[in-house]
Amino acid sequence: MMGLTHLTSSDRMHPLDQAIALRATSRHEFTGATHPAYANMVGPFGGTTAAQLLQAALVHPERLGEPVALTVNFAAPVADGEIRLVSRPVRTNRSTQHWIIEAHQAEGVVATATAVFALRRETWSNVEAVMPTNVPSPDGVPRMSLKGTPAWPQRYDMRFVEGAFPAAFDEQEQAHSRSTLWVRDEPARVLDFAALAALSDSFFPRIYIRRRRRSMVGTVSLTTYFHADSALLVQVGTRHVLGVAKALNYRHGYFDQTGELWSPEGQLLVSTHQLVYFKD
Amino acid sequence: MMGLTHLTSSDRMHPLDQAIALRATSRHEFTGATHPAYANMVGPFGGTTAAQLLQAALVHPERLGEPVALTVNFAAPVADGEIRLVSRPVRTNRSTQHWIIEAHQAEGVVATATAVFALRRETWSNVEAVMPTNVPSPDGVPRMSLKGTPAWPQRYDMRFVEGAFPAAFDEQEQAHSRSTLWVRDEPARVLDFAALAALSDSFFPRIYIRRRRRSMVGTVSLTTYFHADSALLVQVGTRHVLGVAKALNYRHGYFDQTGELWSPEGQLLVSTHQLVYFKD
């Protein structure tokens, strides 16, 4: 009991909230930092960087509405340490707002983003994408082994139904790179836009699933469309969402992959696409 | 014969080349203009605007390599007339370069873009996306009727195998919004990156195919991944490419659609995604 009263606010915060915490330094500038809980092999997990860039618009006092589209370009390796975010609403209309966001470190721009925010209205709604069927519930699927992983996959509870990260790089090329998994933040956390932005980058690079071969990879551009609004995200709460991902094309050093995140009730929360550099 | 010698260079230029022509005004600034040949119902076709933004990086003297990713956000209606483009390489690495590009008109920012350029190398290549099979050759499919269309669809030779623009808004809702078509510039023009950027926005808004109902729509964000390099584009030349498009999800005023452009030989030239505002 005594122990708890000694905890600082930051100790009680979810690691994602710690990782995306920003301090305003001027009208359009914020300071954040990489967080060891989301470390990758080298530098931070790109999903957390994407969430930080989005957060620099979400917490901006001039923000209008909620995000509907986010594109993050990863311009250079992010070094562990402080990140300066410059976040500018370049156009504000009646129901939409357009952002340009830059992430700077000592040696220059490390990432850029554009985002579209909007005030939504109820309209005719429909889903044409197809959620996988006959998927066992999260309780019926074992959690991915975390043996030997960097920090960031430990911040997710991933339960692969299909297309898990290979247990060994045995170079047995697979027919496709499709994955289906239940995933949520670990520890559990109510879903919000920052969490969705990070989750959108949590699909492992498809080339590993496809080729089961060690290779150097790095996302260069990540686009996420948010179909969910905050009311729907609160309904999903802390539960797992169903992720699906697949590659489209690999050619001359770059491949693209596309992913979806579905609510347990079958609502498409986001569709997300990325272009990835690879070296074979 | 005499007549020809009187033609100015601009008369002999393909309308797309006229539409994307830029004049450098300072290190990072260019001036272009909307072109009547690519007019939409109101203002210009968004694909031409996307091509102009990309062109502002393509013609920049500091450009490195060829485009691999482009995201254009349409921030406000583009007015007919002059457009001022500000195009900055914000990060140049050994083999990649990151751009932020803005389009301005009198009343402010009308579009923004980010682009990734790269020097490519030969690597293992593979396609997982599936090109439609049993598609008749372009000669075996009639060209889309241009009756009543604005100018821009007349600048394309579109031959729909499936999912044509509805002949009437009869409000007969369809089961899906999938389209398959052969498409090329009209008049024919050797494919290049600017043409691909424009073509990526030439898929009609899926909600028209799906609902066959009049509604106000506007692309808010368009992302294109270029799998083709310039050598492959020259191979395709002036021939038709096969386009496929489908919607994923419609909800609360926004839907997304995804498209592919395939070479006649079955190479994926681009994958492209967009988020579209709609009002029903």
mmCIF file of N, CA and C in Angstrom, chain A residues 62-170:
data_model
loop_
_atom_site.group_PDB
_atom_site.id
_atom_site.type_symbol
_atom_site.label_atom_id
_atom_site.label_comp_id
_atom_site.label_asym_id
_atom_site.label_seq_id
_atom_site.Cartn_x
_atom_site.Cartn_y
_atom_site.Cartn_z
ATOM 1 N N GLU A 62 -4.998 23.407 -31.650
ATOM 2 C CA GLU A 62 -5.809 23.830 -32.799
ATOM 3 C C GLU A 62 -6.445 22.652 -33.546
ATOM 4 N N ARG A 63 -6.334 21.460 -33.006
ATOM 5 C CA ARG A 63 -6.876 20.261 -33.668
ATOM 6 C C ARG A 63 -8.395 20.334 -33.852
ATOM 7 N N LEU A 64 -8.847 19.870 -35.019
ATOM 8 C CA LEU A 64 -10.272 19.748 -35.327
ATOM 9 C C LEU A 64 -10.587 18.275 -35.559
ATOM 10 N N GLY A 65 -11.545 17.713 -34.842
ATOM 11 C CA GLY A 65 -12.042 16.371 -35.137
ATOM 12 C C GLY A 65 -11.072 15.249 -34.834
ATOM 13 N N GLU A 66 -11.234 14.161 -35.555
ATOM 14 C CA GLU A 66 -10.470 12.939 -35.303
ATOM 15 C C GLU A 66 -9.748 12.513 -36.582
ATOM 16 N N PRO A 67 -8.655 11.759 -36.435
ATOM 17 C CA PRO A 67 -7.889 11.379 -37.637
ATOM 18 C C PRO A 67 -8.665 10.425 -38.535
ATOM 19 N N VAL A 68 -8.579 10.647 -39.843
ATOM 20 C CA VAL A 68 -9.135 9.705 -40.822
ATOM 21 C C VAL A 68 -8.024 9.126 -41.709
ATOM 22 N N ALA A 69 -6.923 9.838 -41.874
ATOM 23 C CA ALA A 69 -5.823 9.310 -42.692
ATOM 24 C C ALA A 69 -4.499 9.795 -42.124
ATOM 25 N N LEU A 70 -3.523 8.901 -42.128
ATOM 26 C CA LEU A 70 -2.178 9.222 -41.626
ATOM 27 C C LEU A 70 -1.157 8.546 -42.524
ATOM 28 N N THR A 71 -0.198 9.304 -43.013
ATOM 29 C CA THR A 71 0.937 8.717 -43.745
ATOM 30 C C THR A 71 2.214 9.136 -43.050
ATOM 31 N N VAL A 72 3.025 8.167 -42.680
ATOM 32 C CA VAL A 72 4.312 8.446 -42.041
ATOM 33 C C VAL A 72 5.421 7.940 -42.961
ATOM 34 N N ASN A 73 6.374 8.794 -43.269
ATOM 35 C CA ASN A 73 7.556 8.388 -44.029
ATOM 36 C C ASN A 73 8.746 8.344 -43.083
ATOM 37 N N PHE A 74 9.422 7.206 -43.090
ATOM 38 C CA PHE A 74 10.571 7.025 -42.210
ATOM 39 C C PHE A 74 11.812 7.399 -43.000
ATOM 40 N N ALA A 75 12.391 8.557 -42.653
ATOM 41 C CA ALA A 75 13.423 9.156 -43.498
ATOM 42 C C ALA A 75 14.828 8.720 -43.112
ATOM 43 N N ALA A 76 15.014 8.341 -41.870
ATOM 44 C CA ALA A 76 16.342 7.954 -41.387
ATOM 45 C C ALA A 76 16.157 7.169 -40.098
ATOM 46 N N PRO A 77 17.168 6.371 -39.727
ATOM 47 C CA PRO A 77 17.050 5.640 -38.457
ATOM 48 C C PRO A 77 16.830 6.626 -37.310
ATOM 49 N N VAL A 78 15.881 6.304 -36.422
ATOM 50 C CA VAL A 78 15.650 7.136 -35.239
ATOM 51 C C VAL A 78 16.632 6.681 -34.159
ATOM 52 N N ALA A 79 17.385 7.626 -33.618
ATOM 53 C CA ALA A 79 18.333 7.295 -32.549
ATOM 54 C C ALA A 79 17.601 7.260 -31.215
ATOM 55 N N ASP A 80 18.049 6.444 -30.299
ATOM 56 C CA ASP A 80 17.468 6.454 -28.955
ATOM 57 C C ASP A 80 17.708 7.823 -28.347
ATOM 58 N N GLY A 81 16.647 8.413 -27.787
ATOM 59 C CA GLY A 81 16.791 9.733 -27.159
ATOM 60 C C GLY A 81 15.656 10.650 -27.554
ATOM 61 N N GLU A 82 15.927 11.944 -27.443
ATOM 62 C CA GLU A 82 14.902 12.968 -27.633
ATOM 63 C C GLU A 82 14.505 13.121 -29.101
ATOM 64 N N ILE A 83 13.231 13.420 -29.323
ATOM 65 C CA ILE A 83 12.709 13.706 -30.669
ATOM 66 C C ILE A 83 11.953 15.027 -30.597
ATOM 67 N N ARG A 84 12.259 15.934 -31.533
ATOM 68 C CA ARG A 84 11.548 17.210 -31.600
ATOM 69 C C ARG A 84 10.515 17.109 -32.707
ATOM 70 N N LEU A 85 9.260 17.352 -32.372
ATOM 71 C CA LEU A 85 8.166 17.222 -33.335
ATOM 72 C C LEU A 85 7.622 18.594 -33.694
ATOM 73 N N VAL A 86 7.537 18.857 -34.991
ATOM 74 C CA VAL A 86 6.965 20.109 -35.481
ATOM 75 C C VAL A 86 5.670 19.733 -36.193
ATOM 76 N N SER A 87 4.565 20.250 -35.694
ATOM 77 C CA SER A 87 3.243 19.787 -36.097
ATOM 78 C C SER A 87 2.397 20.996 -36.491
ATOM 79 N N ARG A 88 2.094 21.112 -37.795
ATOM 80 C CA ARG A 88 1.401 22.315 -38.271
ATOM 81 C C ARG A 88 0.107 21.978 -38.992
ATOM 82 N N PRO A 89 -1.022 22.575 -38.566
ATOM 83 C CA PRO A 89 -2.257 22.446 -39.333
ATOM 84 C C PRO A 89 -2.144 23.393 -40.535
ATOM 85 N N VAL A 90 -1.926 22.836 -41.729
ATOM 86 C CA VAL A 90 -1.661 23.705 -42.884
ATOM 87 C C VAL A 90 -2.953 24.168 -43.547
ATOM 88 N N ARG A 91 -4.053 23.509 -43.224
ATOM 89 C CA ARG A 91 -5.336 23.931 -43.797
ATOM 90 C C ARG A 91 -6.462 23.450 -42.886
ATOM 91 N N THR A 92 -7.285 24.355 -42.447
ATOM 92 C CA THR A 92 -8.439 23.986 -41.631
ATOM 93 C C THR A 92 -9.702 24.423 -42.359
ATOM 94 N N ASN A 93 -10.541 23.445 -42.693
ATOM 95 C CA ASN A 93 -11.826 23.729 -43.341
ATOM 96 C C ASN A 93 -12.933 23.577 -42.305
ATOM 97 N N ARG A 94 -14.195 23.606 -42.771
ATOM 98 C CA ARG A 94 -15.294 23.489 -41.826
ATOM 99 C C ARG A 94 -15.298 22.136 -41.120
ATOM 100 N N SER A 95 -15.059 21.052 -41.890
ATOM 101 C CA SER A 95 -15.136 19.729 -41.271
ATOM 102 C C SER A 95 -13.894 18.870 -41.497
ATOM 103 N N THR A 96 -12.851 19.440 -42.110
ATOM 104 C CA THR A 96 -11.603 18.687 -42.273
ATOM 105 C C THR A 96 -10.409 19.582 -41.950
ATOM 106 N N GLN A 97 -9.317 18.923 -41.593
ATOM 107 C CA GLN A 97 -8.097 19.660 -41.258
ATOM 108 C C GLN A 97 -6.892 18.853 -41.746
ATOM 109 N N HIS A 98 -5.939 19.532 -42.361
ATOM 110 C CA HIS A 98 -4.769 18.882 -42.963
ATOM 111 C C HIS A 98 -3.505 19.276 -42.224
ATOM 112 N N TRP A 99 -2.684 18.278 -41.925
ATOM 113 C CA TRP A 99 -1.486 18.458 -41.112
ATOM 114 C C TRP A 99 -0.228 18.032 -41.855
ATOM 115 N N ILE A 100 0.857 18.755 -41.586
ATOM 116 C CA ILE A 100 2.204 18.279 -41.919
ATOM 117 C C ILE A 100 2.978 18.219 -40.609
ATOM 118 N N ILE A 101 3.604 17.088 -40.353
ATOM 119 C CA ILE A 101 4.302 16.870 -39.086
ATOM 120 C C ILE A 101 5.713 16.368 -39.410
ATOM 121 N N GLU A 102 6.693 16.921 -38.726
ATOM 122 C CA GLU A 102 8.082 16.485 -38.933
ATOM 123 C C GLU A 102 8.682 16.060 -37.608
ATOM 124 N N ALA A 103 9.494 15.013 -37.660
ATOM 125 C CA ALA A 103 10.252 14.575 -36.479
ATOM 126 C C ALA A 103 11.722 14.847 -36.725
ATOM 127 N N HIS A 104 12.323 15.609 -35.828
ATOM 128 C CA HIS A 104 13.737 15.990 -35.963
ATOM 129 C C HIS A 104 14.558 15.394 -34.827
ATOM 130 N N GLN A 105 15.771 15.003 -35.156
ATOM 131 C CA GLN A 105 16.781 14.710 -34.140
ATOM 132 C C GLN A 105 18.030 15.523 -34.478
ATOM 133 N N ALA A 106 19.060 15.362 -33.686
ATOM 134 C CA ALA A 106 20.245 16.214 -33.846
ATOM 135 C C ALA A 106 20.695 16.307 -35.303
ATOM 136 N N GLU A 107 20.707 15.176 -36.009
ATOM 137 C CA GLU A 107 21.306 15.212 -37.346
ATOM 138 C C GLU A 107 20.302 15.480 -38.466
ATOM 139 N N GLY A 108 19.077 15.892 -38.128
ATOM 140 C CA GLY A 108 18.140 16.281 -39.185
ATOM 141 C C GLY A 108 16.782 15.612 -39.055
ATOM 142 N N VAL A 109 16.017 15.669 -40.154
ATOM 143 C CA VAL A 109 14.667 15.087 -40.182
ATOM 144 C C VAL A 109 14.788 13.569 -40.166
ATOM 145 N N VAL A 110 14.089 12.913 -39.250
ATOM 146 C CA VAL A 110 14.107 11.449 -39.212
ATOM 147 C C VAL A 110 12.794 10.845 -39.694
ATOM 148 N N ALA A 111 11.712 11.620 -39.660
ATOM 149 C CA ALA A 111 10.423 11.130 -40.165
ATOM 150 C C ALA A 111 9.546 12.324 -40.512
ATOM 151 N N THR A 112 8.649 12.115 -41.478
ATOM 152 C CA THR A 112 7.651 13.135 -41.802
ATOM 153 C C THR A 112 6.296 12.450 -41.801
ATOM 154 N N ALA A 113 5.253 13.249 -41.632
ATOM 155 C CA ALA A 113 3.902 12.678 -41.716
ATOM 156 C C ALA A 113 2.962 13.719 -42.273
ATOM 157 N N THR A 114 1.929 13.235 -42.937
ATOM 158 C CA THR A 114 0.775 14.081 -43.222
ATOM 159 C C THR A 114 -0.428 13.376 -42.608
ATOM 160 N N ALA A 115 -1.384 14.170 -42.172
ATOM 161 C CA ALA A 115 -2.581 13.583 -41.574
ATOM 162 C C ALA A 115 -3.789 14.398 -41.991
ATOM 163 N N VAL A 116 -4.910 13.710 -42.123
ATOM 164 C CA VAL A 116 -6.193 14.363 -42.346
ATOM 165 C C VAL A 116 -7.068 14.065 -41.139
ATOM 166 N N PHE A 117 -7.604 15.106 -40.546
ATOM 167 C CA PHE A 117 -8.558 14.974 -39.456
ATOM 168 C C PHE A 117 -9.928 15.402 -39.975
ATOM 169 N N ALA A 118 -10.988 14.917 -39.345
ATOM 170 C CA ALA A 118 -12.326 15.263 -39.821
ATOM 171 C C ALA A 118 -13.349 15.174 -38.702
ATOM 172 N N LEU A 119 -14.383 15.973 -38.853
ATOM 173 C CA LEU A 119 -15.605 15.798 -38.070
ATOM 174 C C LEU A 119 -16.486 14.871 -38.894
ATOM 175 N N ARG A 120 -16.895 13.759 -38.322
ATOM 176 C CA ARG A 120 -17.686 12.787 -39.080
ATOM 177 C C ARG A 120 -19.179 12.963 -38.842
ATOM 178 N N ARG A 121 -19.964 12.486 -39.799
ATOM 179 C CA ARG A 121 -21.407 12.438 -39.649
ATOM 180 C C ARG A 121 -21.864 11.005 -39.915
ATOM 181 N N GLU A 122 -22.991 10.637 -39.372
ATOM 182 C CA GLU A 122 -23.595 9.331 -39.688
ATOM 183 C C GLU A 122 -23.987 9.321 -41.152
ATOM 184 N N THR A 123 -23.661 8.239 -41.849
ATOM 185 C CA THR A 123 -24.086 8.051 -43.240
ATOM 186 C C THR A 123 -24.391 6.571 -43.441
ATOM 187 N N TRP A 124 -24.843 6.246 -44.632
ATOM 188 C CA TRP A 124 -24.880 4.854 -45.078
ATOM 189 C C TRP A 124 -23.501 4.260 -44.864
ATOM 190 N N SER A 125 -23.438 3.073 -44.306
ATOM 191 C CA SER A 125 -22.151 2.440 -44.043
ATOM 192 C C SER A 125 -22.197 1.004 -44.528
ATOM 193 N N ASN A 126 -21.056 0.478 -44.921
ATOM 194 C CA ASN A 126 -21.009 -0.874 -45.462
ATOM 195 C C ASN A 126 -19.556 -1.320 -45.522
ATOM 196 N N VAL A 127 -19.342 -2.617 -45.373
ATOM 197 C CA VAL A 127 -17.981 -3.126 -45.511
ATOM 198 C C VAL A 127 -17.928 -4.093 -46.688
ATOM 199 N N GLU A 128 -16.957 -3.874 -47.588
ATOM 200 C CA GLU A 128 -16.757 -4.799 -48.719
ATOM 201 C C GLU A 128 -15.595 -5.752 -48.459
ATOM 202 N N ALA A 129 -14.615 -5.292 -47.705
ATOM 203 C CA ALA A 129 -13.522 -6.195 -47.328
ATOM 204 C C ALA A 129 -14.134 -7.341 -46.528
ATOM 205 N N VAL A 130 -13.466 -8.485 -46.540
ATOM 206 C CA VAL A 130 -14.041 -9.679 -45.921
ATOM 207 C C VAL A 130 -13.203 -10.079 -44.711
ATOM 208 N N MET A 131 -13.847 -10.079 -43.546
ATOM 209 C CA MET A 131 -13.156 -10.514 -42.323
ATOM 210 C C MET A 131 -13.008 -12.034 -42.385
ATOM 211 N N PRO A 132 -11.847 -12.548 -41.976
ATOM 212 C CA PRO A 132 -11.690 -14.007 -41.981
ATOM 213 C C PRO A 132 -12.758 -14.669 -41.102
ATOM 214 N N THR A 133 -13.231 -15.805 -41.551
ATOM 215 C CA THR A 133 -14.255 -16.540 -40.792
ATOM 216 C C THR A 133 -13.614 -17.773 -40.163
ATOM 217 N N ASN A 134 -14.371 -18.419 -39.294
ATOM 218 C CA ASN A 134 -13.893 -19.644 -38.624
ATOM 219 C C ASN A 134 -12.579 -19.437 -37.883
ATOM 220 N N VAL A 135 -12.420 -18.248 -37.337
ATOM 221 C CA VAL A 135 -11.227 -17.960 -36.551
ATOM 222 C C VAL A 135 -11.539 -18.265 -35.090
ATOM 223 N N PRO A 136 -10.717 -19.095 -34.428
ATOM 224 C CA PRO A 136 -10.974 -19.366 -33.001
ATOM 225 C C PRO A 136 -10.869 -18.080 -32.187
ATOM 226 N N SER A 137 -11.513 -18.051 -31.031
ATOM 227 C CA SER A 137 -11.438 -16.852 -30.182
ATOM 228 C C SER A 137 -10.019 -16.722 -29.624
ATOM 229 N N PRO A 138 -9.634 -15.523 -29.183
ATOM 230 C CA PRO A 138 -8.260 -15.328 -28.674
ATOM 231 C C PRO A 138 -7.876 -16.345 -27.592
ATOM 232 N N ASP A 139 -8.837 -16.704 -26.755
ATOM 233 C CA ASP A 139 -8.537 -17.674 -25.689
ATOM 234 C C ASP A 139 -8.094 -19.028 -26.245
ATOM 235 N N GLY A 140 -8.518 -19.316 -27.484
ATOM 236 C CA GLY A 140 -8.219 -20.612 -28.071
ATOM 237 C C GLY A 140 -6.935 -20.648 -28.878
ATOM 238 N N VAL A 141 -6.185 -19.554 -28.842
ATOM 239 C CA VAL A 141 -4.946 -19.481 -29.643
ATOM 240 C C VAL A 141 -3.809 -19.104 -28.698
ATOM 241 N N PRO A 142 -2.682 -19.829 -28.728
ATOM 242 C CA PRO A 142 -1.591 -19.491 -27.802
ATOM 243 C C PRO A 142 -0.930 -18.171 -28.166
ATOM 244 N N ARG A 143 -0.423 -17.489 -27.152
ATOM 245 C CA ARG A 143 0.299 -16.254 -27.392
ATOM 246 C C ARG A 143 1.648 -16.585 -28.039
ATOM 247 N N MET A 144 2.077 -15.713 -28.929
ATOM 248 C CA MET A 144 3.375 -15.852 -29.604
ATOM 249 C C MET A 144 4.508 -15.932 -28.582
ATOM 250 N N SER A 145 5.470 -16.776 -28.846
ATOM 251 C CA SER A 145 6.647 -16.859 -27.976
ATOM 252 C C SER A 145 7.454 -15.566 -28.081
ATOM 253 N N LEU A 146 7.947 -15.106 -26.942
ATOM 254 C CA LEU A 146 8.698 -13.852 -26.935
ATOM 255 C C LEU A 146 10.188 -14.106 -26.785
ATOM 256 N N LYS A 147 10.552 -15.382 -26.908
ATOM 257 C CA LYS A 147 11.964 -15.762 -26.745
ATOM 258 C C LYS A 147 12.813 -15.068 -27.804
ATOM 259 N N GLY A 148 13.757 -14.300 -27.346
ATOM 260 C CA GLY A 148 14.706 -13.675 -28.275
ATOM 261 C C GLY A 148 14.191 -12.442 -29.000
ATOM 262 N N THR A 149 12.952 -12.011 -28.720
ATOM 263 C CA THR A 149 12.450 -10.823 -29.419
ATOM 264 C C THR A 149 13.001 -9.566 -28.758
ATOM 265 N N PRO A 150 13.079 -8.477 -29.525
ATOM 266 C CA PRO A 150 13.371 -7.190 -28.889
ATOM 267 C C PRO A 150 12.193 -6.783 -27.991
ATOM 268 N N ALA A 151 12.267 -5.598 -27.410
ATOM 269 C CA ALA A 151 11.254 -5.184 -26.432
ATOM 270 C C ALA A 151 9.864 -5.034 -27.048
ATOM 271 N N TRP A 152 9.777 -4.449 -28.248
ATOM 272 C CA TRP A 152 8.449 -4.019 -28.707
ATOM 273 C C TRP A 152 7.434 -5.150 -28.892
ATOM 274 N N PRO A 153 7.802 -6.325 -29.417
ATOM 275 C CA PRO A 153 6.748 -7.347 -29.544
ATOM 276 C C PRO A 153 6.226 -7.819 -28.181
ATOM 277 N N GLN A 154 7.009 -7.571 -27.140
ATOM 278 C CA GLN A 154 6.560 -7.918 -25.787
ATOM 279 C C GLN A 154 5.473 -6.953 -25.300
ATOM 280 N N ARG A 155 5.329 -5.821 -25.961
ATOM 281 C CA ARG A 155 4.282 -4.843 -25.628
ATOM 282 C C ARG A 155 2.967 -5.165 -26.334
ATOM 283 N N TYR A 156 2.944 -6.284 -27.056
ATOM 284 C CA TYR A 156 1.723 -6.738 -27.718
ATOM 285 C C TYR A 156 1.439 -8.172 -27.312
ATOM 286 N N ASP A 157 0.157 -8.482 -27.204
ATOM 287 C CA ASP A 157 -0.265 -9.863 -27.019
ATOM 288 C C ASP A 157 -0.734 -10.318 -28.399
ATOM 289 N N MET A 158 0.127 -11.083 -29.091
ATOM 290 C CA MET A 158 -0.165 -11.524 -30.461
ATOM 291 C C MET A 158 -0.454 -13.018 -30.447
ATOM 292 N N ARG A 159 -1.572 -13.393 -31.056
ATOM 293 C CA ARG A 159 -1.974 -14.799 -31.108
ATOM 294 C C ARG A 159 -2.238 -15.171 -32.565
ATOM 295 N N PHE A 160 -1.271 -15.842 -33.171
ATOM 296 C CA PHE A 160 -1.323 -16.111 -34.603
ATOM 297 C C PHE A 160 -2.199 -17.311 -34.928
ATOM 298 N N VAL A 161 -3.163 -17.074 -35.803
ATOM 299 C CA VAL A 161 -4.005 -18.136 -36.329
ATOM 300 C C VAL A 161 -3.321 -18.718 -37.573
ATOM 301 N N GLU A 162 -2.578 -17.897 -38.262
ATOM 302 C CA GLU A 162 -1.940 -18.257 -39.535
ATOM 303 C C GLU A 162 -0.785 -17.282 -39.762
ATOM 304 N N GLY A 163 0.292 -17.750 -40.378
ATOM 305 C CA GLY A 163 1.361 -16.843 -40.807
ATOM 306 C C GLY A 163 2.135 -16.223 -39.667
ATOM 307 N N ALA A 164 2.503 -17.037 -38.659
ATOM 308 C CA ALA A 164 3.306 -16.526 -37.540
ATOM 309 C C ALA A 164 4.716 -16.200 -38.003
ATOM 310 N N PHE A 165 5.404 -15.405 -37.199
ATOM 311 C CA PHE A 165 6.817 -15.141 -37.455
ATOM 312 C C PHE A 165 7.543 -16.479 -37.401
ATOM 313 N N PRO A 166 8.401 -16.777 -38.385
ATOM 314 C CA PRO A 166 9.014 -18.110 -38.426
ATOM 315 C C PRO A 166 9.840 -18.404 -37.185
ATOM 316 N N ALA A 167 9.716 -19.624 -36.687
ATOM 317 C CA ALA A 167 10.501 -20.031 -35.516
ATOM 318 C C ALA A 167 11.977 -20.119 -35.882
ATOM 319 N N ALA A 168 12.252 -20.388 -37.151
ATOM 320 C CA ALA A 168 13.648 -20.436 -37.614
ATOM 321 C C ALA A 168 13.707 -19.907 -39.039
ATOM 322 N N PHE A 169 14.816 -19.259 -39.373
ATOM 323 C CA PHE A 169 15.023 -18.818 -40.758
ATOM 324 C C PHE A 169 15.584 -19.995 -41.554
ATOM 325 N N ASP A 170 14.689 -20.921 -41.924
ATOM 326 C CA ASP A 170 15.129 -22.159 -42.580
ATOM 327 C C ASP A 170 15.163 -22.032 -44.101
#
